[in-house]
Amino acid sequence: MTVTIGRRELLVALGGAAAWPLAARAQRPAMPVIGLLTSRAPGDAPQLLAAVRQGLKETGFVEAQNVAIEYRFAANQYERLPALAADLAHRQVSVIAAPTTPAALAAKAASSTISIVFATASDPVRLGLVASLSRPGGNVTGITILGVEVAPKRLEFLHELLPTATIVALLVNPANPALAETQSSSVRSAAHNLGLELHVLNASTEREFDA
């Protein structure tokens, strides 16, 4: 399930920047600037960058032509996100795109005025990103796939497919505690109700995934 909280702020921020009066343009960048903040490394998800550029193109924005993008990669070092977000806020970018939960939280903490568009697998209301799904309020909006909420249902489906299995493993990213802890708790409760033994495995790097 994906819930779209809103996209008007992004278009307003970008479109408004393109419509600045001539007198103001002398003191502002020649084109709107998007700050892309992610916890990933540059080469981790090329499809993410391709999707960002494609989405912008569909709304009339082409990188280096009428919009600029400032990339900030934490390279899976989550403790770097606050400083990277603060740098984007200092540069006064038009919008901050934060496609992971830790990046979204860092961006929100860095600015209360710059428009922030996030993607999260958790409940953005519980995380404190927005006031509500229907009326996010403030300067933050985005989408959620409600991964935590549907995780128990996934376990139920798995149990129906493999009714004789009694031991199940759940893989979580400990570097993203906001998601890992709530997902582990919800799935552990569902496993108990189904009479299953649950093992929670932690992995945040490729080496840990292989292990």
Short mmCIF file of N, CA and C in Angstrom, two decimals, residues 38-116:
data_model
loop_
_atom_site.label_atom_id
_atom_site.label_comp_id
_atom_site.label_asym_id
_atom_site.label_seq_id
_atom_site.Cartn_x
_atom_site.Cartn_y
_atom_site.Cartn_z
N THR A 38 20.40 11.28 0.61
CA THR A 38 20.11 9.86 0.77
C THR A 38 21.17 9.20 1.63
N SER A 39 20.77 8.18 2.35
CA SER A 39 21.70 7.44 3.19
C SER A 39 22.56 6.48 2.37
N ARG A 40 22.25 6.29 1.12
CA ARG A 40 22.97 5.34 0.28
C ARG A 40 24.27 5.92 -0.27
N ALA A 41 25.07 5.02 -0.86
CA ALA A 41 26.28 5.43 -1.54
C ALA A 41 25.94 5.75 -2.99
N PRO A 42 26.77 6.54 -3.69
CA PRO A 42 26.44 6.96 -5.06
C PRO A 42 26.12 5.81 -6.01
N GLY A 43 26.82 4.69 -5.87
CA GLY A 43 26.60 3.59 -6.82
C GLY A 43 25.61 2.55 -6.36
N ASP A 44 24.98 2.76 -5.18
CA ASP A 44 24.09 1.74 -4.63
C ASP A 44 22.81 1.55 -5.43
N ALA A 45 22.23 2.65 -5.87
CA ALA A 45 20.91 2.56 -6.51
C ALA A 45 20.82 3.51 -7.69
N PRO A 46 21.46 3.16 -8.82
CA PRO A 46 21.37 4.03 -9.99
C PRO A 46 19.94 4.22 -10.47
N GLN A 47 19.08 3.22 -10.20
CA GLN A 47 17.68 3.34 -10.61
C GLN A 47 16.98 4.47 -9.86
N LEU A 48 17.44 4.77 -8.63
CA LEU A 48 16.86 5.86 -7.86
C LEU A 48 17.13 7.20 -8.54
N LEU A 49 18.37 7.42 -8.94
CA LEU A 49 18.71 8.67 -9.61
C LEU A 49 17.99 8.78 -10.95
N ALA A 50 17.89 7.65 -11.67
CA ALA A 50 17.20 7.66 -12.95
C ALA A 50 15.72 8.00 -12.75
N ALA A 51 15.13 7.48 -11.68
CA ALA A 51 13.71 7.75 -11.40
C ALA A 51 13.50 9.21 -11.03
N VAL A 52 14.43 9.79 -10.27
CA VAL A 52 14.32 11.21 -9.91
C VAL A 52 14.35 12.07 -11.16
N ARG A 53 15.31 11.79 -12.04
CA ARG A 53 15.43 12.60 -13.26
C ARG A 53 14.22 12.41 -14.17
N GLN A 54 13.70 11.18 -14.23
CA GLN A 54 12.53 10.92 -15.07
C GLN A 54 11.30 11.63 -14.51
N GLY A 55 11.14 11.60 -13.19
CA GLY A 55 10.01 12.28 -12.57
C GLY A 55 10.06 13.78 -12.80
N LEU A 56 11.24 14.35 -12.70
CA LEU A 56 11.39 15.78 -12.97
C LEU A 56 11.07 16.10 -14.42
N LYS A 57 11.55 15.24 -15.32
CA LYS A 57 11.32 15.46 -16.75
C LYS A 57 9.83 15.46 -17.07
N GLU A 58 9.08 14.59 -16.39
CA GLU A 58 7.64 14.50 -16.63
C GLU A 58 6.90 15.75 -16.18
N THR A 59 7.52 16.53 -15.30
CA THR A 59 6.91 17.78 -14.85
C THR A 59 7.58 19.00 -15.48
N GLY A 60 8.40 18.75 -16.50
CA GLY A 60 8.98 19.86 -17.25
C GLY A 60 10.33 20.35 -16.78
N PHE A 61 11.00 19.59 -15.92
CA PHE A 61 12.30 20.01 -15.41
C PHE A 61 13.39 19.04 -15.86
N VAL A 62 14.45 19.58 -16.45
CA VAL A 62 15.57 18.77 -16.94
C VAL A 62 16.84 19.25 -16.26
N GLU A 63 17.55 18.31 -15.66
CA GLU A 63 18.76 18.66 -14.93
C GLU A 63 19.75 19.39 -15.83
N ALA A 64 20.32 20.47 -15.27
CA ALA A 64 21.33 21.31 -15.94
C ALA A 64 20.73 22.22 -17.00
N GLN A 65 19.43 22.07 -17.28
CA GLN A 65 18.77 22.96 -18.23
C GLN A 65 17.91 24.00 -17.51
N ASN A 66 16.96 23.53 -16.71
CA ASN A 66 16.13 24.47 -15.95
C ASN A 66 15.98 24.09 -14.49
N VAL A 67 16.82 23.14 -14.04
CA VAL A 67 16.87 22.78 -12.63
C VAL A 67 18.26 22.19 -12.34
N ALA A 68 18.78 22.46 -11.16
CA ALA A 68 20.06 21.89 -10.73
C ALA A 68 19.81 20.95 -9.56
N ILE A 69 20.67 19.95 -9.42
CA ILE A 69 20.54 19.00 -8.33
C ILE A 69 21.85 18.94 -7.54
N GLU A 70 21.76 19.16 -6.24
CA GLU A 70 22.89 19.01 -5.34
C GLU A 70 22.77 17.64 -4.68
N TYR A 71 23.71 16.73 -4.95
CA TYR A 71 23.64 15.37 -4.43
C TYR A 71 24.42 15.27 -3.12
N ARG A 72 23.80 14.62 -2.13
CA ARG A 72 24.45 14.37 -0.86
C ARG A 72 24.23 12.91 -0.48
N PHE A 73 25.31 12.12 -0.54
CA PHE A 73 25.25 10.69 -0.24
C PHE A 73 25.95 10.42 1.10
N ALA A 74 25.27 9.74 2.01
CA ALA A 74 25.88 9.41 3.30
C ALA A 74 26.70 8.13 3.23
N ALA A 75 26.63 7.42 2.10
CA ALA A 75 27.40 6.18 1.89
C ALA A 75 27.18 5.18 3.03
N ASN A 76 25.91 5.05 3.44
CA ASN A 76 25.49 4.10 4.48
C ASN A 76 26.07 4.43 5.85
N GLN A 77 26.59 5.64 6.01
CA GLN A 77 27.04 6.12 7.32
C GLN A 77 25.99 7.12 7.82
N TYR A 78 25.01 6.59 8.52
CA TYR A 78 23.83 7.37 8.88
C TYR A 78 24.15 8.58 9.74
N GLU A 79 25.25 8.49 10.49
CA GLU A 79 25.61 9.62 11.35
C GLU A 79 26.01 10.85 10.55
N ARG A 80 26.27 10.69 9.26
CA ARG A 80 26.64 11.82 8.41
C ARG A 80 25.43 12.62 7.93
N LEU A 81 24.26 12.05 8.02
CA LEU A 81 23.06 12.68 7.45
C LEU A 81 22.76 14.07 8.04
N PRO A 82 22.82 14.27 9.36
CA PRO A 82 22.52 15.61 9.89
C PRO A 82 23.42 16.70 9.30
N ALA A 83 24.72 16.42 9.16
CA ALA A 83 25.63 17.42 8.60
C ALA A 83 25.34 17.67 7.12
N LEU A 84 25.02 16.61 6.39
CA LEU A 84 24.70 16.76 4.97
C LEU A 84 23.42 17.55 4.78
N ALA A 85 22.44 17.27 5.63
CA ALA A 85 21.17 18.01 5.56
C ALA A 85 21.38 19.47 5.92
N ALA A 86 22.20 19.72 6.93
CA ALA A 86 22.49 21.09 7.34
C ALA A 86 23.19 21.86 6.23
N ASP A 87 24.06 21.18 5.49
CA ASP A 87 24.76 21.81 4.37
C ASP A 87 23.78 22.23 3.28
N LEU A 88 22.82 21.36 2.97
CA LEU A 88 21.80 21.70 1.98
C LEU A 88 20.95 22.87 2.45
N ALA A 89 20.62 22.88 3.73
CA ALA A 89 19.82 23.98 4.26
C ALA A 89 20.62 25.29 4.21
N HIS A 90 21.92 25.21 4.49
CA HIS A 90 22.77 26.40 4.44
C HIS A 90 22.85 26.95 3.02
N ARG A 91 22.84 26.05 2.04
CA ARG A 91 22.88 26.47 0.64
C ARG A 91 21.53 26.98 0.15
N GLN A 92 20.51 26.87 1.00
CA GLN A 92 19.17 27.36 0.69
C GLN A 92 18.64 26.80 -0.64
N VAL A 93 18.70 25.47 -0.76
CA VAL A 93 18.13 24.82 -1.94
C VAL A 93 16.63 25.04 -1.95
N SER A 94 16.00 24.89 -3.10
CA SER A 94 14.56 25.11 -3.22
C SER A 94 13.76 24.00 -2.57
N VAL A 95 14.24 22.77 -2.72
CA VAL A 95 13.55 21.58 -2.22
C VAL A 95 14.59 20.58 -1.77
N ILE A 96 14.29 19.81 -0.73
CA ILE A 96 15.13 18.68 -0.35
C ILE A 96 14.34 17.40 -0.59
N ALA A 97 14.87 16.52 -1.42
CA ALA A 97 14.26 15.22 -1.66
C ALA A 97 14.98 14.20 -0.77
N ALA A 98 14.22 13.51 0.08
CA ALA A 98 14.81 12.57 1.03
C ALA A 98 14.15 11.20 0.86
N PRO A 99 14.73 10.31 0.06
CA PRO A 99 14.07 9.05 -0.27
C PRO A 99 14.25 7.93 0.75
N THR A 100 14.77 8.22 1.94
CA THR A 100 14.85 7.22 3.00
C THR A 100 14.39 7.86 4.31
N THR A 101 13.95 7.04 5.26
CA THR A 101 13.45 7.57 6.53
C THR A 101 14.51 8.36 7.29
N PRO A 102 15.74 7.84 7.47
CA PRO A 102 16.76 8.61 8.19
C PRO A 102 17.06 9.94 7.51
N ALA A 103 17.08 9.95 6.18
CA ALA A 103 17.34 11.20 5.45
C ALA A 103 16.21 12.19 5.67
N ALA A 104 14.97 11.70 5.68
CA ALA A 104 13.82 12.57 5.89
C ALA A 104 13.86 13.20 7.28
N LEU A 105 14.18 12.41 8.29
CA LEU A 105 14.25 12.93 9.65
C LEU A 105 15.37 13.97 9.79
N ALA A 106 16.51 13.72 9.12
CA ALA A 106 17.62 14.67 9.17
C ALA A 106 17.25 15.97 8.46
N ALA A 107 16.57 15.86 7.34
CA ALA A 107 16.16 17.05 6.59
C ALA A 107 15.17 17.88 7.39
N LYS A 108 14.21 17.23 8.03
CA LYS A 108 13.22 17.95 8.83
C LYS A 108 13.89 18.68 9.99
N ALA A 109 14.89 18.04 10.59
CA ALA A 109 15.59 18.67 11.71
C ALA A 109 16.44 19.84 11.24
N ALA A 110 16.86 19.81 9.97
CA ALA A 110 17.77 20.84 9.45
C ALA A 110 17.04 22.12 9.04
N SER A 111 15.76 22.01 8.64
CA SER A 111 15.06 23.20 8.16
C SER A 111 13.56 23.10 8.40
N SER A 112 13.00 24.22 8.82
CA SER A 112 11.55 24.30 9.00
C SER A 112 10.90 25.14 7.91
N THR A 113 11.70 25.57 6.93
CA THR A 113 11.18 26.44 5.87
C THR A 113 11.36 25.86 4.47
N ILE A 114 12.44 25.12 4.23
CA ILE A 114 12.65 24.52 2.91
C ILE A 114 11.68 23.37 2.70
N SER A 115 11.05 23.30 1.54
CA SER A 115 10.14 22.20 1.24
C SER A 115 10.90 20.88 1.21
N ILE A 116 10.36 19.87 1.89
CA ILE A 116 10.99 18.56 1.97
C ILE A 116 10.01 17.51 1.46
#
